[in-house]
Amino acid sequence: MRFLHTADWHLGKKLHGFDLQAEQQAAYEQILKLALDEQVDAVVIAGDLYDRAIPNETAVKQLNSMLMDMNLTHQLPLLAISGNHDSAARLRTGSAWFKATNFYLNTKLSQAFTPIVMGDTQFYLLPYFEPFEARQYFEDDDLRTVQQAMVKIVAAMQATFDPDKKHVLVAHFFAAGSEHVDSETQVTVGGLNAIPVDLLAPFDYVALGHLHGKDALQAERVRYSGSPVKFSVSEATQTKGVWIVDTDPFKLTFKPLTPIRDVRVLTGSFEELTTPAFYQQQAQDDYLAVQLTDRRVIPNVMQALRAVYPHIIELERVNGPVLTNNPATKIDPNLDPMTLLAKFFEQTTDDDLTDQQQQWAQTALTAAMKEEG
Amino acid sequence: MRFLHTADWHLGKKLHGFDLQAEQQAAYEQILKLALDEQVDAVVIAGDLYDRAIPNETAVKQLNSMLMDMNLTHQLPLLAISGNHDSAARLRTGSAWFKATNFYLNTKLSQAFTPIVMGDTQFYLLPYFEPFEARQYFEDDDLRTVQQAMVKIVAAMQATFDPDKKHVLVAHFFAAGSEHVDSETQVTVGGLNAIPVDLLAPFDYVALGHLHGKDALQAERVRYSGSPVKFSVSEATQTKGVWIVDTDPFKLTFKPLTPIRDVRVLTGSFEELTTPAFYQQQAQDDYLAVQLTDRRVIPNVMQALRAVYPHIIELERVNGPVLTNNPATKIDPNLDPMTLLAKFFEQTTDDDLTDQQQQWAQTALTAAMKEEG
């Protein structure tokens, strides 16, 4: 059995206001090509297909089209679960019909105990669940955490193990040892809900979703695939991709994906970053977290930088806050209003007020003073 | 060919704040039973399955469960379209898989020209559409109205008619001669978007959705099924149900549905309506639009009526507004505040202030005057 392991597609997600639809589509096309080139027997999607419970219509169309493309057009068997970002009730629409074409989409805890048998493997598709669902399912009020629930869940799955088969768990939770980044919201930090990797030892492989970096967990047979696209600056240095998993003999191969626009941190002084000799060497179109080394006031800094780098997603002063109180920029507040305004204008724009501007300013100031008086 | 024609389920709809889920479920159970008892070859649902583009999770679960029940459990072929209340993009989720079990759900204009052949009949499933979609589909910028578009649509459908078959159109629009009621929002009144019944003559039967009364249109072979449940007071006198349609020989039979709670208008004086001898003869639990014949002030009138009739959805004074300015109720506004309050209290409650209440009122008035002063 050979399958592709991906997760955390988060369709509908925006990156600091930028739509990622094209980026996610490009990643999908590569995933599909990999699945076909590698002749996998199935594609595993370990939760968070959507970014939110009520995705926008564009995201709905996009996911529907991807699933139809893989499963109906290319006859790829699909093994998927809902994640914490999905609405289980909404995502499950149509799933009763999907099985006929080997598309298994589990969104309820109760579905997790009937393994899907494909080739030499029993797949257990465990959707994201809350402890109360485990309490209901097992009729056990003592199950207060996901970890407690997982002890029972793994035992119940083991009871259905066919010893002649391999056993793969597909799940969406926070496994112990994982490393957090910014775009994984709603993860309980502190270990309360962390699943110890040891608990997952009965499985030949655990295909996880939830954390966005493939290296979040280094256990040999318990793996996050990570998201196919970078969703935050904290993921800037991660390599995105999917796992190709062979069950017999066991083999794990990471296949990287190439983004249209990378998410990167770009550090330098304003002058450096806006010098053609520098920026012409850059992929200017990338999503950039700009770290400015300057501390001086730079007029219209974001606008000026965006003229060169259109997809800036963050701007930070890495050497401390802008210096507005140094002698060069200090303005005596006791000056008369017109002089005060002229100095402020000069300081922020590096230009003097024109005669016309002076006239406007004077009119406005007179009006304001009349109102006050 | 025999099929059941229903429409306008509006799952997720509320009636003046009251959840209709149970009512809609009861109607569905009767529809299913009718379909099975009458041994229909298909169930037609002519749009507005949901009440809104983004239905709540309860409505999503309810529709999914109904569709699974009919199509997967009872193997009933389904022929459905999206209505103006549905989000076509959301409703179509899974529909590519549904066809395998004879569940045809059309949500795009372009799908309407491929007839579904069942038994002796070609079914044309035309979802609700906007004129711009027709302009795009026909590449004809002159199509400004649904009526103009329908001329082209009917012609395109006719071009695919098999002369040996019957031809049934399933659609969701406002056909000329229809009669409006309150719960059909977004209907363009005035005829701009009305489809003349003559235009639909090529079809052996037109199964319509959109208007909620089965008698909205009296054409013999162009029919609204109406909604299975009453959704507004203006539908109070309608008989709700479904059509059983035989194609050969053509026969139309209306099958009424029985609500859990009816929507009714209840007229009478307050005294009459709250007299046990009267209300014990009533289905007190119905959804009631109460028309009070009194004009006098009745203290806590809604609360008093709801104690007898818990599901009041409207309260109207049918003999004109409450008389507050007749000599008996007029209060001289120049009285001192405490006397004014006491008189007002007496008038609205028919009780005098108790000593304790007088004390409270005096304390509050003193505090208020202190604040003002």
XYZ file of C-alpha atoms in Angstrom:
746
model
C 0.000 0.000 0.000
C 1.278 3.419 -0.946
C -0.559 6.571 -0.004
C -0.069 10.305 0.010
C -0.436 12.081 3.340
C -1.499 15.723 3.390
C -3.514 17.907 5.787
C -4.458 21.455 6.807
C -5.513 22.821 3.445
C -7.433 25.636 5.174
C -9.308 26.635 2.054
C -10.716 30.139 2.394
C -7.818 31.344 4.529
C -6.375 34.780 3.995
C -2.834 35.848 4.767
C -2.945 39.358 6.251
C -5.767 40.242 3.863
C -4.266 38.528 0.834
C -6.411 35.823 -0.725
C -4.561 32.495 -0.893
C -6.930 30.825 -3.343
C -4.431 30.734 -6.226
C -1.662 29.586 -3.889
C -3.830 26.764 -2.546
C -4.913 25.800 -6.047
C -1.288 25.619 -7.194
C -0.407 23.427 -4.210
C -3.370 21.179 -4.978
C -2.307 20.759 -8.603
C 1.121 19.635 -7.426
C -0.392 17.242 -4.892
C -2.587 15.714 -7.583
C 0.365 15.346 -9.935
C 2.429 13.705 -7.193
C -0.405 11.303 -6.383
C -0.642 10.292 -10.031
C 3.114 10.186 -10.719
C 3.761 8.176 -7.565
C 0.818 5.935 -8.373
C -0.499 6.050 -4.849
C -3.387 3.807 -3.871
C -5.059 6.562 -1.844
C -4.801 10.173 -0.732
C -5.117 10.876 2.998
C -6.291 14.345 4.115
C -5.932 14.656 7.877
C -8.383 17.442 8.650
C -8.872 21.223 8.348
C -9.939 21.091 4.733
C -11.568 24.472 5.306
C -10.228 27.356 7.337
C -13.521 27.963 9.083
C -16.838 26.393 9.992
C -18.679 28.565 7.449
C -16.290 28.917 4.524
C -17.066 31.470 1.835
C -18.656 30.274 -1.419
C -15.358 30.492 -3.274
C -13.762 28.092 -0.813
C -16.766 25.769 -1.042
C -16.511 25.714 -4.822
C -12.759 25.174 -4.643
C -12.895 22.205 -2.269
C -15.810 20.621 -4.114
C -13.941 20.935 -7.368
C -10.729 19.460 -5.916
C -12.555 16.499 -4.398
C -14.475 15.812 -7.600
C -11.287 16.120 -9.614
C -9.360 13.642 -7.475
C -12.070 11.149 -6.732
C -14.365 11.245 -9.776
C -12.096 12.370 -12.595
C -8.912 10.615 -11.490
C -10.515 7.803 -9.482
C -8.190 8.378 -6.562
C -9.487 6.823 -3.351
C -9.721 9.487 -0.625
C -9.461 9.059 3.120
C -10.346 12.247 4.935
C -11.430 13.553 8.327
C -12.754 16.850 9.656
C -10.384 19.034 11.684
C -11.027 21.614 14.376
C -11.433 24.349 11.771
C -14.103 22.443 9.847
C -17.746 22.280 10.808
C -18.246 18.527 11.016
C -21.974 18.876 10.264
C -21.421 20.985 7.163
C -18.404 19.071 5.878
C -20.249 15.758 6.047
C -22.799 16.861 3.434
C -22.873 14.189 0.751
C -20.439 11.863 2.509
C -22.924 8.985 2.637
C -22.792 8.964 -1.168
C -19.012 9.341 -1.413
C -18.246 5.823 -0.208
C -19.457 4.334 -3.482
C -16.368 5.762 -5.162
C -13.930 5.002 -2.343
C -14.073 8.423 -0.815
C -14.269 8.035 2.947
C -14.895 11.216 4.900
C -15.317 10.747 8.635
C -16.707 13.593 10.712
C -18.052 11.731 13.757
C -16.119 9.980 16.474
C -18.424 6.977 16.180
C -17.251 6.381 12.604
C -13.622 5.958 13.655
C -13.919 2.367 14.839
C -14.861 0.815 11.521
C -11.594 0.493 9.649
C -11.459 1.156 5.934
C -9.582 -1.704 4.387
C -7.500 -0.832 1.348
C -4.829 -3.182 0.064
C -2.745 -4.471 2.959
C -3.919 -1.785 5.361
C -6.690 -1.025 7.840
C -7.212 2.741 7.969
C -8.796 4.280 11.064
C -10.171 7.722 10.282
C -10.528 9.633 13.541
C -11.942 13.141 13.064
C -11.148 15.997 15.420
C -13.331 15.572 18.485
C -14.001 17.269 21.800
C -13.833 15.362 25.096
C -17.632 15.595 25.546
C -18.109 13.521 22.400
C -15.875 10.815 23.850
C -17.831 10.946 27.114
C -21.039 10.396 25.184
C -19.639 7.731 22.909
C -18.060 5.675 25.688
C -20.728 6.619 28.231
C -17.915 7.477 30.598
C -18.116 10.786 32.444
C -14.541 10.462 33.621
C -13.123 11.267 30.191
C -12.190 14.918 30.666
C -9.327 15.286 28.181
C -8.535 14.201 24.654
C -5.610 12.269 26.078
C -7.847 10.234 28.397
C -10.215 9.626 25.532
C -7.400 8.493 23.249
C -6.465 5.678 25.610
C -9.945 4.236 25.145
C -10.074 5.048 21.448
C -6.786 3.310 20.670
C -7.879 0.275 22.688
C -11.201 0.119 20.840
C -9.389 0.345 17.510
C -6.887 -2.335 18.508
C -9.801 -4.650 19.267
C -10.661 -4.542 15.563
C -7.088 -5.027 14.298
C -6.656 -7.714 11.688
C -3.206 -9.127 12.541
C -2.552 -9.796 8.864
C -2.941 -6.123 7.995
C -1.007 -2.935 8.570
C -2.749 -0.318 10.727
C -2.792 3.354 9.917
C -4.439 6.036 12.049
C -5.524 9.303 10.445
C -6.142 11.955 13.104
C -6.178 15.643 13.872
C -4.806 16.598 17.262
C -1.820 17.943 19.120
C 0.699 15.176 19.751
C 3.289 15.606 22.481
C 6.601 17.064 21.437
C 4.967 19.173 18.764
C 6.127 22.718 18.185
C 3.619 25.529 17.791
C 3.425 28.305 15.248
C 1.078 31.260 14.876
C -1.437 30.061 12.330
C -2.626 27.047 14.315
C -5.348 28.614 16.367
C -7.316 26.895 19.108
C -4.511 24.536 20.033
C -4.414 24.003 23.740
C -0.870 24.724 24.792
C 0.451 23.305 28.016
C -0.068 19.633 27.427
C -3.587 19.252 28.770
C -4.783 18.007 25.417
C -1.512 16.657 24.108
C -1.414 13.039 23.014
C 1.787 11.246 24.041
C 3.409 9.662 21.017
C 3.852 6.396 22.959
C 0.100 5.957 23.054
C 0.116 5.716 19.264
C 2.681 2.901 19.149
C 0.187 0.187 18.093
C -0.109 1.809 14.671
C 2.259 1.236 11.795
C 1.807 4.880 10.856
C -0.119 7.840 12.209
C -1.003 10.470 9.595
C -1.592 13.657 11.544
C -3.067 17.029 10.798
C -3.259 20.137 13.018
C 0.279 21.504 13.200
C 1.512 23.177 10.039
C 5.148 22.096 9.961
C 6.196 18.635 8.840
C 8.952 18.680 11.482
C 6.672 19.534 14.378
C 7.053 15.944 15.489
C 10.112 13.819 14.793
C 8.753 10.391 15.710
C 9.526 8.032 12.867
C 5.997 6.707 12.362
C 3.870 9.506 13.785
C 3.971 12.434 11.418
C 2.418 15.753 10.638
C 2.356 16.394 6.920
C 2.132 20.105 7.595
C 0.050 22.448 5.486
C 0.719 22.576 1.749
C 1.000 26.376 1.918
C 2.656 28.744 4.402
C -0.053 30.417 6.449
C 1.972 32.727 8.695
C 5.345 34.384 9.068
C 6.248 31.841 11.722
C 6.107 29.214 8.972
C 8.530 31.175 6.783
C 11.442 28.776 7.198
C 9.377 25.574 6.885
C 9.531 23.380 3.818
C 5.998 22.616 2.704
C 5.022 19.371 1.055
C 3.436 15.953 1.489
C 4.538 12.506 2.582
C 4.473 9.500 0.324
C 4.035 6.542 2.666
C 4.766 2.928 1.745
C 3.425 0.407 4.233
C 5.366 -2.705 3.263
C 8.261 -2.302 3.589
C 7.658 0.876 5.518
C 9.115 3.910 3.809
C 8.486 7.593 4.227
C 9.405 10.083 1.504
C 8.850 13.809 1.722
C 7.868 15.570 -1.492
C 8.211 19.354 -1.364
C 5.753 21.724 -3.017
C 6.721 24.942 -4.776
C 4.701 28.048 -3.902
C 3.747 30.739 -6.410
C 4.846 33.316 -3.831
C 6.927 32.331 -0.865
C 6.447 33.722 2.643
C 9.767 35.242 3.710
C 11.373 37.542 6.229
C 13.306 40.386 4.602
C 15.701 42.374 6.783
C 17.558 45.587 5.929
C 17.582 49.346 6.060
C 14.995 51.297 4.116
C 17.675 52.583 1.802
C 19.040 49.126 1.140
C 15.613 47.553 0.524
C 14.629 50.298 -1.911
C 17.860 50.236 -3.885
C 17.321 48.662 -7.341
C 20.615 46.765 -7.182
C 19.240 45.040 -4.091
C 15.591 44.510 -4.866
C 16.153 43.375 -8.427
C 17.837 40.327 -6.908
C 14.733 39.657 -4.829
C 11.496 37.797 -5.570
C 9.689 41.105 -4.985
C 6.291 39.486 -5.318
C 6.712 37.183 -2.308
C 4.721 37.610 0.887
C 7.221 39.508 2.981
C 7.610 40.215 6.647
C 9.884 43.251 6.412
C 12.244 43.917 9.295
C 13.563 47.454 9.028
C 16.859 48.152 10.740
C 16.339 51.944 10.699
C 15.144 53.889 13.720
C 14.563 57.206 11.967
C 11.194 58.539 10.831
C 10.537 57.443 7.254
C 7.635 59.266 5.597
C 4.960 56.975 4.110
C 7.190 54.015 4.787
C 4.620 51.283 4.000
C 3.532 52.937 0.786
C 7.135 53.380 -0.323
C 8.006 49.765 0.443
C 4.852 48.397 -1.202
C 5.815 50.204 -4.403
C 8.737 47.768 -4.525
C 7.277 44.795 -2.640
C 3.512 44.607 -3.274
C 2.799 41.755 -0.835
C 4.172 42.987 2.469
C 2.342 41.195 5.271
C 4.224 42.630 8.259
C 6.491 45.575 8.957
C 8.676 45.629 12.040
C 11.413 47.909 13.382
C 13.951 45.382 14.617
C 16.282 47.862 16.307
C 13.637 49.325 18.552
C 10.872 51.891 18.071
C 11.091 54.847 15.731
C 13.039 57.686 17.295
C 10.729 60.661 17.339
C 12.269 62.350 20.378
C 15.850 62.768 19.253
C 17.051 66.380 18.989
C 16.735 66.447 15.204
C 13.041 65.659 15.324
C 12.001 67.424 18.506
C 9.613 70.310 17.935
C 8.954 72.921 20.566
C 5.241 72.627 21.331
C 5.147 76.250 22.472
C 5.629 77.564 18.952
C 2.705 79.377 17.371
C 0.367 76.965 15.544
C 1.385 77.910 12.015
C 5.125 77.502 12.683
C 4.454 74.278 14.558
C 2.500 72.890 11.614
C 5.153 73.969 9.100
C 7.911 72.285 11.096
C 5.905 69.100 11.532
C 5.167 69.013 7.807
C 8.803 69.526 6.933
C 9.910 66.844 9.337
C 7.504 64.165 8.144
C 7.713 64.872 4.422
C 11.171 66.366 4.020
C 9.482 69.184 2.098
C 8.537 72.746 2.901
C 4.911 73.846 2.729
C 4.198 75.469 -0.628
C 2.573 78.923 -0.694
C -0.745 77.325 -1.569
C -0.414 74.832 1.289
C 0.506 77.615 3.704
C -2.572 79.501 2.621
C -4.823 76.443 3.165
C -3.260 75.764 6.511
C -3.726 79.378 7.600
C -7.396 79.332 6.572
C -8.000 76.094 8.468
C -6.161 77.304 11.565
C -8.059 80.585 11.606
C -11.347 78.746 11.318
C -10.362 76.347 14.083
C -9.330 79.182 16.386
C -12.534 81.071 15.712
C -14.502 77.951 16.661
C -12.518 77.512 19.870
C -12.733 81.120 20.876
C -44.572 7.548 -14.572
C -45.853 8.679 -11.224
C -44.046 11.233 -9.130
C -44.552 13.335 -6.043
C -44.206 17.099 -6.443
C -43.165 19.189 -3.455
C -41.161 22.417 -3.005
C -40.256 25.253 -0.639
C -39.204 23.248 2.378
C -37.306 26.261 3.758
C -35.422 24.251 6.347
C -34.043 26.523 9.056
C -36.955 28.942 8.839
C -38.414 30.424 11.970
C -41.980 31.645 12.414
C -41.884 34.833 14.477
C -39.070 33.384 16.556
C -40.544 29.894 16.854
C -38.368 27.108 15.489
C -40.199 25.096 12.826
C -37.806 22.133 12.822
C -40.283 19.688 14.364
C -43.058 20.954 12.091
C -40.883 20.488 9.010
C -39.777 17.063 10.181
C -43.403 15.982 10.664
C -44.272 17.212 7.165
C -41.296 15.336 5.758
C -42.344 12.094 7.443
C -45.769 12.406 5.833
C -44.241 13.182 2.444
C -42.043 10.100 2.695
C -44.982 7.934 3.712
C -47.037 9.272 0.806
C -44.197 8.608 -1.624
C -43.954 5.027 -0.409
C -47.697 4.376 -0.123
C -48.348 5.857 -3.559
C -45.396 3.923 -4.961
C -44.090 6.934 -6.837
C -41.167 6.509 -9.232
C -39.525 9.744 -8.094
C -39.806 12.688 -5.718
C -39.507 16.172 -7.231
C -38.369 19.046 -4.981
C -38.739 22.331 -6.843
C -36.312 24.568 -4.961
C -35.843 26.427 -1.658
C -34.761 23.375 0.249
C -33.163 25.754 2.724
C -34.527 29.044 3.971
C -31.235 30.860 3.513
C -27.910 30.746 1.715
C -26.085 29.859 4.938
C -28.457 27.629 6.859
C -27.681 26.828 10.477
C -26.076 23.477 11.327
C -29.377 22.050 12.540
C -30.970 22.728 9.165
C -27.944 21.253 7.374
C -28.191 18.096 9.462
C -31.933 17.924 8.907
C -31.794 18.216 5.118
C -28.865 15.816 4.850
C -30.723 13.281 6.935
C -33.936 13.651 4.884
C -32.089 13.243 1.580
C -30.158 10.226 2.834
C -33.338 8.702 4.200
C -35.264 9.087 0.939
C -32.536 8.313 -1.525
C -30.228 5.861 0.267
C -32.494 4.139 2.777
C -35.674 4.044 0.687
C -34.057 4.138 -2.768
C -36.395 6.869 -3.932
C -35.093 8.666 -7.020
C -34.898 12.409 -6.329
C -35.161 15.276 -8.791
C -34.295 18.585 -7.168
C -33.234 22.122 -7.993
C -31.934 25.084 -6.002
C -34.337 27.975 -5.343
C -33.710 31.649 -4.719
C -33.314 31.038 -0.996
C -30.631 28.401 -1.480
C -26.982 29.112 -2.144
C -26.457 27.178 -5.366
C -22.735 26.780 -4.647
C -23.287 25.388 -1.166
C -26.290 23.239 -2.028
C -24.436 21.534 -4.864
C -21.888 19.995 -2.469
C -21.788 16.271 -3.174
C -24.215 16.419 -6.092
C -21.708 14.914 -8.533
C -21.833 11.753 -6.419
C -25.608 11.744 -5.980
C -26.355 10.765 -9.567
C -25.111 7.230 -8.978
C -28.207 6.612 -6.854
C -30.648 8.509 -9.073
C -30.531 11.698 -7.088
C -30.349 14.594 -9.525
C -29.749 17.994 -7.982
C -29.342 20.829 -10.469
C -27.982 24.151 -9.274
C -26.627 25.637 -12.516
C -28.565 26.906 -15.506
C -26.230 24.982 -17.823
C -27.398 21.686 -16.300
C -31.021 22.294 -17.254
C -30.711 21.259 -20.890
C -29.745 17.656 -20.300
C -33.001 15.908 -19.526
C -33.134 13.193 -16.895
C -34.997 10.294 -18.407
C -37.076 8.257 -15.993
C -39.720 5.855 -17.237
C -41.817 7.519 -19.936
C -40.661 11.030 -19.047
C -37.895 13.517 -19.795
C -37.395 15.733 -16.738
C -35.836 19.176 -17.206
C -34.469 20.465 -13.918
C -34.131 24.240 -14.164
C -32.739 25.829 -10.995
C -33.554 29.371 -9.950
C -31.373 31.700 -11.997
C -30.738 35.410 -12.466
C -30.903 37.056 -15.894
C -27.115 37.576 -15.948
C -26.620 33.816 -15.881
C -28.836 33.484 -18.954
C -26.889 36.273 -20.672
C -23.672 34.377 -20.026
C -25.048 30.997 -20.970
C -26.629 32.123 -24.235
C -23.970 34.791 -24.876
C -26.808 37.203 -25.496
C -26.639 40.605 -23.804
C -30.225 41.373 -24.736
C -31.623 38.967 -22.148
C -32.589 41.395 -19.413
C -35.437 39.525 -17.712
C -36.194 35.995 -16.613
C -39.118 36.080 -19.008
C -36.892 36.866 -22.001
C -34.502 34.161 -20.893
C -37.308 31.631 -20.543
C -38.233 31.982 -24.205
C -34.733 30.824 -25.131
C -34.605 28.215 -22.389
C -37.876 26.589 -23.391
C -36.775 26.543 -27.040
C -33.444 24.948 -26.109
C -35.245 22.322 -24.058
C -37.728 21.630 -26.843
C -34.816 20.972 -29.188
C -33.956 17.970 -27.014
C -37.519 16.634 -26.706
C -37.915 12.953 -27.468
C -41.359 12.846 -29.129
C -42.008 9.432 -27.629
C -41.637 10.777 -24.100
C -43.582 13.022 -21.791
C -41.856 16.277 -20.834
C -41.827 17.678 -17.341
C -40.199 20.948 -16.312
C -39.129 21.463 -12.712
C -38.538 25.153 -12.008
C -38.521 27.863 -9.386
C -39.914 31.185 -10.493
C -42.923 33.466 -10.426
C -45.424 32.413 -13.089
C -48.026 34.909 -14.265
C -51.345 34.820 -12.478
C -49.726 33.786 -9.242
C -50.943 35.226 -5.990
C -48.453 36.539 -3.447
C -48.240 36.022 0.273
C -45.908 37.411 2.895
C -43.373 34.652 3.354
C -42.143 34.605 -0.235
C -39.466 37.224 -0.087
C -37.526 38.569 -3.046
C -40.297 37.935 -5.512
C -40.432 40.708 -8.051
C -44.005 41.923 -8.055
C -45.330 43.794 -11.055
C -44.745 41.258 -13.748
C -41.220 42.192 -14.783
C -39.983 38.732 -13.926
C -43.251 36.865 -14.297
C -43.319 33.936 -16.673
C -46.518 33.767 -18.741
C -48.102 30.358 -18.367
C -48.547 30.135 -22.166
C -44.792 29.985 -22.563
C -44.789 26.718 -20.640
C -47.336 25.027 -22.912
C -44.820 22.655 -24.552
C -44.521 20.726 -21.298
C -46.875 18.013 -20.170
C -46.444 19.269 -16.629
C -44.522 22.066 -14.924
C -43.650 21.378 -11.282
C -43.085 24.788 -9.743
C -41.638 26.076 -6.532
C -41.461 29.653 -5.215
C -45.014 30.539 -4.181
C -46.245 28.860 -1.032
C -49.869 28.156 -1.895
C -50.909 25.287 -4.138
C -53.669 27.475 -5.588
C -51.404 30.372 -6.497
C -51.777 29.271 -10.094
C -54.817 27.483 -11.458
C -53.429 26.330 -14.815
C -54.185 22.644 -15.162
C -50.643 21.513 -15.968
C -48.536 24.274 -14.442
C -48.661 23.951 -10.709
C -47.097 25.182 -7.513
C -47.036 22.452 -4.904
C -46.839 25.101 -2.213
C -44.756 24.693 0.910
C -45.417 21.660 3.116
C -45.722 23.926 6.164
C -47.395 27.302 6.720
C -44.712 29.959 6.972
C -46.764 33.107 7.606
C -50.151 34.321 8.754
C -51.051 35.083 5.157
C -50.873 31.326 4.537
C -53.311 30.595 7.386
C -56.194 29.573 5.155
C -54.110 27.544 2.684
C -54.251 23.769 2.598
C -50.703 22.444 2.600
C -49.692 19.261 0.843
C -48.084 17.723 -2.216
C -49.175 16.681 -5.681
C -49.092 13.125 -6.900
C -48.641 13.405 -10.666
C -49.360 10.609 -13.133
C -48.002 11.277 -16.609
C -49.943 8.719 -18.647
C -52.821 9.193 -18.530
C -52.227 12.590 -16.952
C -53.714 12.835 -13.500
C -53.106 15.263 -10.685
C -54.030 14.391 -7.104
C -53.494 16.666 -4.135
C -52.516 14.995 -0.878
C -52.881 17.225 2.178
C -50.428 17.198 5.069
C -51.412 17.543 8.712
C -49.408 20.016 10.805
C -48.473 19.469 14.436
C -49.608 23.028 15.118
C -51.684 24.922 12.619
C -51.230 28.613 11.808
C -54.568 30.320 12.453
C -56.205 33.671 12.917
C -58.166 33.895 16.167
C -60.591 36.801 16.569
C -62.465 37.878 19.668
C -62.535 40.100 22.707
C -59.952 39.603 25.433
C -62.642 38.392 27.776
C -63.961 35.902 25.277
C -60.527 34.525 24.349
C -59.548 34.062 27.997
C -62.774 32.367 29.044
C -62.196 28.628 29.688
C -65.471 27.665 28.012
C -64.091 29.260 24.852
C -60.434 28.336 24.876
C -60.966 24.758 25.940
C -62.633 24.286 22.547
C -59.524 25.667 20.840
C -56.258 24.054 19.749
C -54.508 26.415 22.171
C -51.111 25.253 21.047
C -51.510 26.458 17.440
C -49.525 29.355 16.016
C -52.064 32.134 16.396
C -52.490 35.567 14.924
C -54.770 37.048 17.540
C -57.166 39.786 16.458
C -58.514 41.538 19.510
C -61.827 43.305 19.088
C -61.360 45.420 22.261
C -60.174 48.996 22.161
C -59.648 49.428 25.911
C -56.273 49.279 27.644
C -55.600 45.699 28.760
C -52.718 45.370 31.220
C -49.991 42.883 30.187
C -52.186 41.761 27.349
C -49.591 39.600 25.554
C -48.504 37.873 28.739
C -52.094 37.176 29.699
C -52.937 35.777 26.269
C -49.765 33.670 26.097
C -50.713 32.033 29.376
C -53.612 30.540 27.430
C -52.130 30.428 23.909
C -48.363 29.847 24.134
C -47.635 30.273 20.406
C -49.032 33.690 19.570
C -47.201 35.019 16.530
C -49.108 38.278 16.019
C -51.425 40.485 18.048
C -53.616 43.036 16.355
C -56.383 45.384 17.452
C -58.882 44.988 14.639
C -61.257 47.760 15.710
C -58.650 50.464 15.671
C -55.900 51.531 18.079
C -56.153 51.271 21.841
C -58.119 54.158 23.293
C -55.795 55.915 25.680
C -57.205 59.384 25.218
C -60.806 58.858 26.225
C -61.936 60.783 29.321
C -61.741 57.704 31.512
C -58.038 57.203 30.799
C -56.836 60.780 30.382
C -54.385 61.848 33.058
C -53.579 65.462 33.716
C -49.849 65.757 33.069
C -49.626 68.730 35.424
C -50.258 66.594 38.484
C -47.361 66.207 40.898
C -45.149 63.208 39.954
C -46.301 60.877 42.718
C -50.000 61.386 41.959
C -49.306 61.067 38.243
C -47.525 57.760 38.789
C -50.255 56.439 41.071
C -52.962 57.266 38.540
C -50.999 55.716 35.690
C -50.422 52.568 37.736
C -54.071 52.305 38.607
C -55.108 52.818 35.013
C -52.805 50.208 33.495
C -53.166 47.559 36.198
C -56.629 48.242 37.607
C -54.978 48.168 41.027
C -53.948 50.809 43.518
C -50.319 51.117 44.590
C -49.736 49.230 47.836
C -48.071 51.050 50.728
C -44.817 49.271 49.949
C -45.038 50.229 46.276
C -45.819 53.842 47.180
C -42.751 53.851 49.386
C -40.533 52.460 46.589
C -41.951 54.937 44.099
C -41.383 57.833 46.460
C -37.773 56.806 47.067
C -37.123 56.519 43.337
C -38.800 59.856 42.567
C -36.843 61.640 45.292
C -33.589 60.201 43.973
C -34.497 61.189 40.415
C -35.362 64.753 41.450
C -32.148 65.076 43.427
C -30.204 64.002 40.328
C -32.015 66.492 38.129
C -31.700 69.342 40.575
